[in-house]
CSV table of C-alpha atoms and ligand atoms in Angstrom, one decimal:
chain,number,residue,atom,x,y,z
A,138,UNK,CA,63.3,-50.0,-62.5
A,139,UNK,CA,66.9,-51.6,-62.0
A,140,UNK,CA,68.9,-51.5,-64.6
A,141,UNK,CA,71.6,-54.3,-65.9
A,142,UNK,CA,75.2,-54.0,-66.8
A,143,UNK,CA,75.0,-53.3,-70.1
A,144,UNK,CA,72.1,-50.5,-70.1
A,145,UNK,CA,74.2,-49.2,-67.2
A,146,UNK,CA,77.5,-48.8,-69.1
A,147,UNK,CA,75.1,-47.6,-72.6
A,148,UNK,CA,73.8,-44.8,-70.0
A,149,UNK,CA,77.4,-43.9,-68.7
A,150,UNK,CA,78.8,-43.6,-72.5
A,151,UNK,CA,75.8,-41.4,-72.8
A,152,UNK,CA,77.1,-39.4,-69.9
A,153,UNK,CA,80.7,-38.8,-71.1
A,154,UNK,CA,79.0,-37.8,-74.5
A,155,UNK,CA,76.0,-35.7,-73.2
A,156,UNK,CA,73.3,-37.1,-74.4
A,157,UNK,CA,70.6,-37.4,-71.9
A,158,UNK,CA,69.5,-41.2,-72.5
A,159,UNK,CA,65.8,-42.6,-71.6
A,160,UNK,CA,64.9,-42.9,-67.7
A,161,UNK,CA,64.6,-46.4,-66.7
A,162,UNK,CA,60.7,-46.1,-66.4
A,163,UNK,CA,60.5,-45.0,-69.9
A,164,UNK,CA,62.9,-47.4,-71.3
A,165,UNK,CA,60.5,-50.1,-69.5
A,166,UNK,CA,57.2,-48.6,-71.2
A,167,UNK,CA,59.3,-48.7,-74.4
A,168,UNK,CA,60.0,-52.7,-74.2
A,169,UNK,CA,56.4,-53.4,-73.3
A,170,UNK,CA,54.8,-51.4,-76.1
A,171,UNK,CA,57.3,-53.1,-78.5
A,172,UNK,CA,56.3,-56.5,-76.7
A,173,UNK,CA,52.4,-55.2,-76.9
A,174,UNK,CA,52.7,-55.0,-80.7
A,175,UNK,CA,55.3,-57.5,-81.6
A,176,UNK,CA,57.5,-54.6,-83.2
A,177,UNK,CA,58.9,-56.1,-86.1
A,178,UNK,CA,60.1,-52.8,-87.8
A,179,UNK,CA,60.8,-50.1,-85.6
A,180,UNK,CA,62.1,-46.3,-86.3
A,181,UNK,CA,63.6,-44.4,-83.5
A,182,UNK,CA,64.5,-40.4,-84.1
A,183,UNK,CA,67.9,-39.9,-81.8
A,184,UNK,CA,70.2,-43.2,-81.4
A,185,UNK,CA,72.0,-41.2,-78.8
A,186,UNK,CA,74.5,-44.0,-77.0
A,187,UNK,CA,71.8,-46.7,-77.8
A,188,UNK,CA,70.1,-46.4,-74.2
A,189,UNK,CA,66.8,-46.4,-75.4
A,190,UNK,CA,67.3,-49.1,-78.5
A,191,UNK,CA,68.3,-51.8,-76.0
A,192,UNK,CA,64.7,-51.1,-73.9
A,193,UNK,CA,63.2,-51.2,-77.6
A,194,UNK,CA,65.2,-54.3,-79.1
A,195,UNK,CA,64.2,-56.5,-75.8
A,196,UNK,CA,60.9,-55.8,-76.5
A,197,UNK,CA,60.9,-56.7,-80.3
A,198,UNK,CA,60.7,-60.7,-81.4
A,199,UNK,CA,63.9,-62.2,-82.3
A,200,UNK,CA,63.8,-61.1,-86.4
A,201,UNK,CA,62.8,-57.7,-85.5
A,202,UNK,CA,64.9,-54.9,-87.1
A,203,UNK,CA,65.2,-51.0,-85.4
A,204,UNK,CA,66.2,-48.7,-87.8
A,205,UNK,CA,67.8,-45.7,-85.5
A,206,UNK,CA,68.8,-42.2,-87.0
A,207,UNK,CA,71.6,-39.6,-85.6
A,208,UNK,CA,73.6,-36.7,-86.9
A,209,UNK,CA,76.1,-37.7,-84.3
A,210,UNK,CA,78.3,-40.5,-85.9
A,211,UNK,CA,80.5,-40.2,-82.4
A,212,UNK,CA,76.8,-40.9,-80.8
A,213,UNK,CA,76.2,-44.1,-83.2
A,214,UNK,CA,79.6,-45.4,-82.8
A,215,UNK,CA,78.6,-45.4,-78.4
A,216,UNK,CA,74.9,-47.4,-79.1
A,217,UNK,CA,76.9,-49.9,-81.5
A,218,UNK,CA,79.1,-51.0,-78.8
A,219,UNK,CA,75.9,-51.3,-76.5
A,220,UNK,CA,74.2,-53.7,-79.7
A,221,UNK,CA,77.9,-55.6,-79.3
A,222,UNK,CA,77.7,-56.3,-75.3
A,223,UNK,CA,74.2,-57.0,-75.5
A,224,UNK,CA,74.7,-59.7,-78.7
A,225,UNK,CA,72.3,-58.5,-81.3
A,226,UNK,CA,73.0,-59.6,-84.4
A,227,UNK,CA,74.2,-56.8,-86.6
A,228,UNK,CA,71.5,-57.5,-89.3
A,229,UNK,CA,68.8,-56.6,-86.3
A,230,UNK,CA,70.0,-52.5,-86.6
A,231,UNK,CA,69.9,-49.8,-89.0
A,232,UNK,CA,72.2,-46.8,-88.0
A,233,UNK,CA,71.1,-44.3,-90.1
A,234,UNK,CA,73.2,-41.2,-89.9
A,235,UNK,CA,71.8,-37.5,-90.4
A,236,UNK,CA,69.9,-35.0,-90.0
A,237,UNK,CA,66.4,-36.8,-88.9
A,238,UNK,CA,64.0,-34.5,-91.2
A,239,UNK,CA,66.5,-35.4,-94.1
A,240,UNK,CA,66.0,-39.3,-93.5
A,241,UNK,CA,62.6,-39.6,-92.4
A,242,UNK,CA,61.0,-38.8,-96.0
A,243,UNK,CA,63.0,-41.6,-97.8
A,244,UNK,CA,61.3,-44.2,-94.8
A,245,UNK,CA,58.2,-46.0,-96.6
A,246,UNK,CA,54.5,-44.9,-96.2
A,247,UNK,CA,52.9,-47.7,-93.3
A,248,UNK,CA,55.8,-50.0,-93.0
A,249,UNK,CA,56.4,-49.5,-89.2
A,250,UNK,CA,55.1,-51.1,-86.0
A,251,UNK,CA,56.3,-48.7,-83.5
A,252,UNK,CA,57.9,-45.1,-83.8
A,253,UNK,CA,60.6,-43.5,-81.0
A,254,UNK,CA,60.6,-40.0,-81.0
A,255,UNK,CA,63.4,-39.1,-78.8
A,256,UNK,CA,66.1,-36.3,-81.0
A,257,UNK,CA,66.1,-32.5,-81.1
A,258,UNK,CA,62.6,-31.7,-79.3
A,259,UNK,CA,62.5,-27.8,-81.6
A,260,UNK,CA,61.4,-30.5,-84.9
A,261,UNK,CA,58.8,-33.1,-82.8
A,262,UNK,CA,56.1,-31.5,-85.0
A,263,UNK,CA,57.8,-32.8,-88.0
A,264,UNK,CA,58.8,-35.7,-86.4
A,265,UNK,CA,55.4,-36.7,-85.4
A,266,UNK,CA,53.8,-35.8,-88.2
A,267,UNK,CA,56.8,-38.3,-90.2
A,268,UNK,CA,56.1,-41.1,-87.7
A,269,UNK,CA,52.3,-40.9,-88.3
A,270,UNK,CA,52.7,-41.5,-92.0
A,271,UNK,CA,55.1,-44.3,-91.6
A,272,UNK,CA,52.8,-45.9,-89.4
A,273,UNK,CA,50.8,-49.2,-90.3
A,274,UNK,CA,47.1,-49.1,-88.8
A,275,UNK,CA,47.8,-50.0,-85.4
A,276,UNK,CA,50.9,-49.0,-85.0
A,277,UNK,CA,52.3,-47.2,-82.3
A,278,UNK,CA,54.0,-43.9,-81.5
A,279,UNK,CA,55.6,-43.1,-78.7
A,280,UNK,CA,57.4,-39.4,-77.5
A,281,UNK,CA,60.1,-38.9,-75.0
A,282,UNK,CA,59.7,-35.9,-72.7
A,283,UNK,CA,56.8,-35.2,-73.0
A,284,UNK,CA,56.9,-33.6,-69.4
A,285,UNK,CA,60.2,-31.8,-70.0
A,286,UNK,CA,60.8,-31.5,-66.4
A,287,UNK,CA,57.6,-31.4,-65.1
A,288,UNK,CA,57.4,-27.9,-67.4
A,289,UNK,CA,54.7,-28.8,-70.0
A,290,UNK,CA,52.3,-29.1,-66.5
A,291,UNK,CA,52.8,-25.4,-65.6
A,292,UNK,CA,51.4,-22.9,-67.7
A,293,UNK,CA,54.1,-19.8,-66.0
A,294,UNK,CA,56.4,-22.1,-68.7
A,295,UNK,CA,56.3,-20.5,-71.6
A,296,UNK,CA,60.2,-21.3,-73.2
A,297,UNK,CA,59.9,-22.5,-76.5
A,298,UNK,CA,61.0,-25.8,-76.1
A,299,UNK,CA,58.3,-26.3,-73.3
A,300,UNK,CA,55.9,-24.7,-75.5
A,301,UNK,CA,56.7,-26.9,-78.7
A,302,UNK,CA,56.4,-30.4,-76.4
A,303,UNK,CA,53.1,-29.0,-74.9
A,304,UNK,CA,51.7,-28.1,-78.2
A,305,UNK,CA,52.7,-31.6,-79.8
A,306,UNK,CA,50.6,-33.3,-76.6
A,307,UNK,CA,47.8,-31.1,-77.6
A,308,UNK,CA,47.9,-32.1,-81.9
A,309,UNK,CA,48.6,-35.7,-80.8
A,310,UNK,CA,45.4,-36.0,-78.6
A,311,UNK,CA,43.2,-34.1,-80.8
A,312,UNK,CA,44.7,-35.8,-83.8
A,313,UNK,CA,40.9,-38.3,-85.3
A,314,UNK,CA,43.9,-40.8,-86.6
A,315,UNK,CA,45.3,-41.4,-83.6
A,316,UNK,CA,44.5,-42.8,-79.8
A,317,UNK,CA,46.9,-41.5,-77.4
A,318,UNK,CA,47.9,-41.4,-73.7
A,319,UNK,CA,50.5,-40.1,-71.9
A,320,UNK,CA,52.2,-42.2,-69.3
A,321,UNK,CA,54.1,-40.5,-66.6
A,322,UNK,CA,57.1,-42.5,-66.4
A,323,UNK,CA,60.3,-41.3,-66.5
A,324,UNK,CA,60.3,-37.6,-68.3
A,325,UNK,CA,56.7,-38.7,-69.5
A,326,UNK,CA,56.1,-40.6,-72.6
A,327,UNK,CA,53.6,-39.5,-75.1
A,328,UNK,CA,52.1,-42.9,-76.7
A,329,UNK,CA,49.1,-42.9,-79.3
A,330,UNK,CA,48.4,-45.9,-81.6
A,331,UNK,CA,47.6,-45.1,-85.2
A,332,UNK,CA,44.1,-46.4,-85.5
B,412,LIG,C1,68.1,-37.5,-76.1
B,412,LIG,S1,69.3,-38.1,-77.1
B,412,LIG,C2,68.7,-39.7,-77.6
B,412,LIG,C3,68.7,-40.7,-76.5
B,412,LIG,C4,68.4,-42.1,-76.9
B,412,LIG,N1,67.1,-42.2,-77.6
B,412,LIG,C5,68.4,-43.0,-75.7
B,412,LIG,O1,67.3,-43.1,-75.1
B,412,LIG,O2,69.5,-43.4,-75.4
B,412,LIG,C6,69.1,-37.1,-78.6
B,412,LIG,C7,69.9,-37.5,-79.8
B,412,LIG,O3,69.3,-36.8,-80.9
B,412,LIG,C8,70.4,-36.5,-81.7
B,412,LIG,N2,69.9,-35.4,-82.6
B,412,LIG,C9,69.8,-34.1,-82.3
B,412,LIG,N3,69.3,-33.4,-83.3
B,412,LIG,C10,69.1,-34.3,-84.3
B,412,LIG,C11,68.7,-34.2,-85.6
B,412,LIG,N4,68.3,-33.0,-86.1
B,412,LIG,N5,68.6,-35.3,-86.4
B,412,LIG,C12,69.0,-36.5,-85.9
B,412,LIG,N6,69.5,-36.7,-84.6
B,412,LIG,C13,69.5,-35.6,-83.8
B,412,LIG,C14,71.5,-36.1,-80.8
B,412,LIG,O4,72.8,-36.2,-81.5
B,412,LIG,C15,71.3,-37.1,-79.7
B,412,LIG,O5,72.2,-38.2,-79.8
């Protein structure tokens, strides 16, 4: 998917910080799903330079807020300046910064349309498990790599990062509250909607 200037100059702050942002094809999935649902409130777990809230804000209507938690101020202070070139209003985002398993408790039960997975991959459990709960019915979740590199697919990977992200496809899909996929675009993108 092509990419404009200001998603490409959000994913080349990312670079000089070195956080690996959303691939295009993900980022796309990302603004449809929003669209889909008509994402009003919207968590994502890993700002990093704000790659991956631009696909998610041009997805959401106009009054839509995405609330977007880092532990990396330096990383929050890179996705503001892509909210500033892009012209969303500053009441339209949440920077929340910290430690995401320190946040997510004090985010209401049900209050959220979507949920972007997308920090520290060792704590996607937790994270999943938060998202679940802050989920209204219908609502959806959706996981970044949930390939990892095309690892998770080959079963001579047994690293524990691989391991953790092909566990949390296997709760996610055998989870009774949940209808999931998992869409092979970009690094793969785990998406259930809370039923
Ligand atoms: C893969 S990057 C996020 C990319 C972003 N979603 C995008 O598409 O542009 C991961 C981010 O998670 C943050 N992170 C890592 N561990 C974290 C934690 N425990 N709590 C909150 N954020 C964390 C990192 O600082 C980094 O910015």
């Amino acid at each position: 998917m092509p990419e404009d200037d200001v998603l490409l100059r959000a994913r080349e702050r990312a670079g000089q910080l070195g956080c690996t942002p959303v691939l295009p094809g993900s980022g796309a999935a990302l603004t449809v799903l929003a669209a889909a649902v008509s994402a009003r409130a919207v968590v994502e777990i890993g700002t990093g330079a704000g790659v991956g809230s631009l696909y998610l804000l041009r997805g959401m209507p106009a009054d839509g807020v995405l609330t977007t938690i880092d532990l990396e101020l330096e990383h929050q202070r890179a996705a503001k300046e892509a909210f500033a070139e892009e012209g969303v209003k500053p009441t339209r985002t949440r920077t929340i910064p910290g430690r995401a398993i320190d946040v997510l408790p004090r985010l209401t039960d049900g209050a959220y349309d979507l949920v972007f997975v997308d920090a520290d991959k060792e704590s996607y459990p937790q994270y999943v498990e938060q998202a679940v709960r802050m989920l209204r019915p219908g609502g959806v979740l959706a996981v970044d790599n949930a390939l990892w590199h095309d690892r998770v697919a080959d079963p001579a990977r047994r690293d524990e990062t691989t391991t953790i992200i092909r566990e949390v496809g296997r709760v996610v899909r055998s989870d009774d509250r949940l209808v999931s996929t998992l869409l092979p675009s970009g690094d793969g993108l785990l998406v259930a909607v809370k039923r």
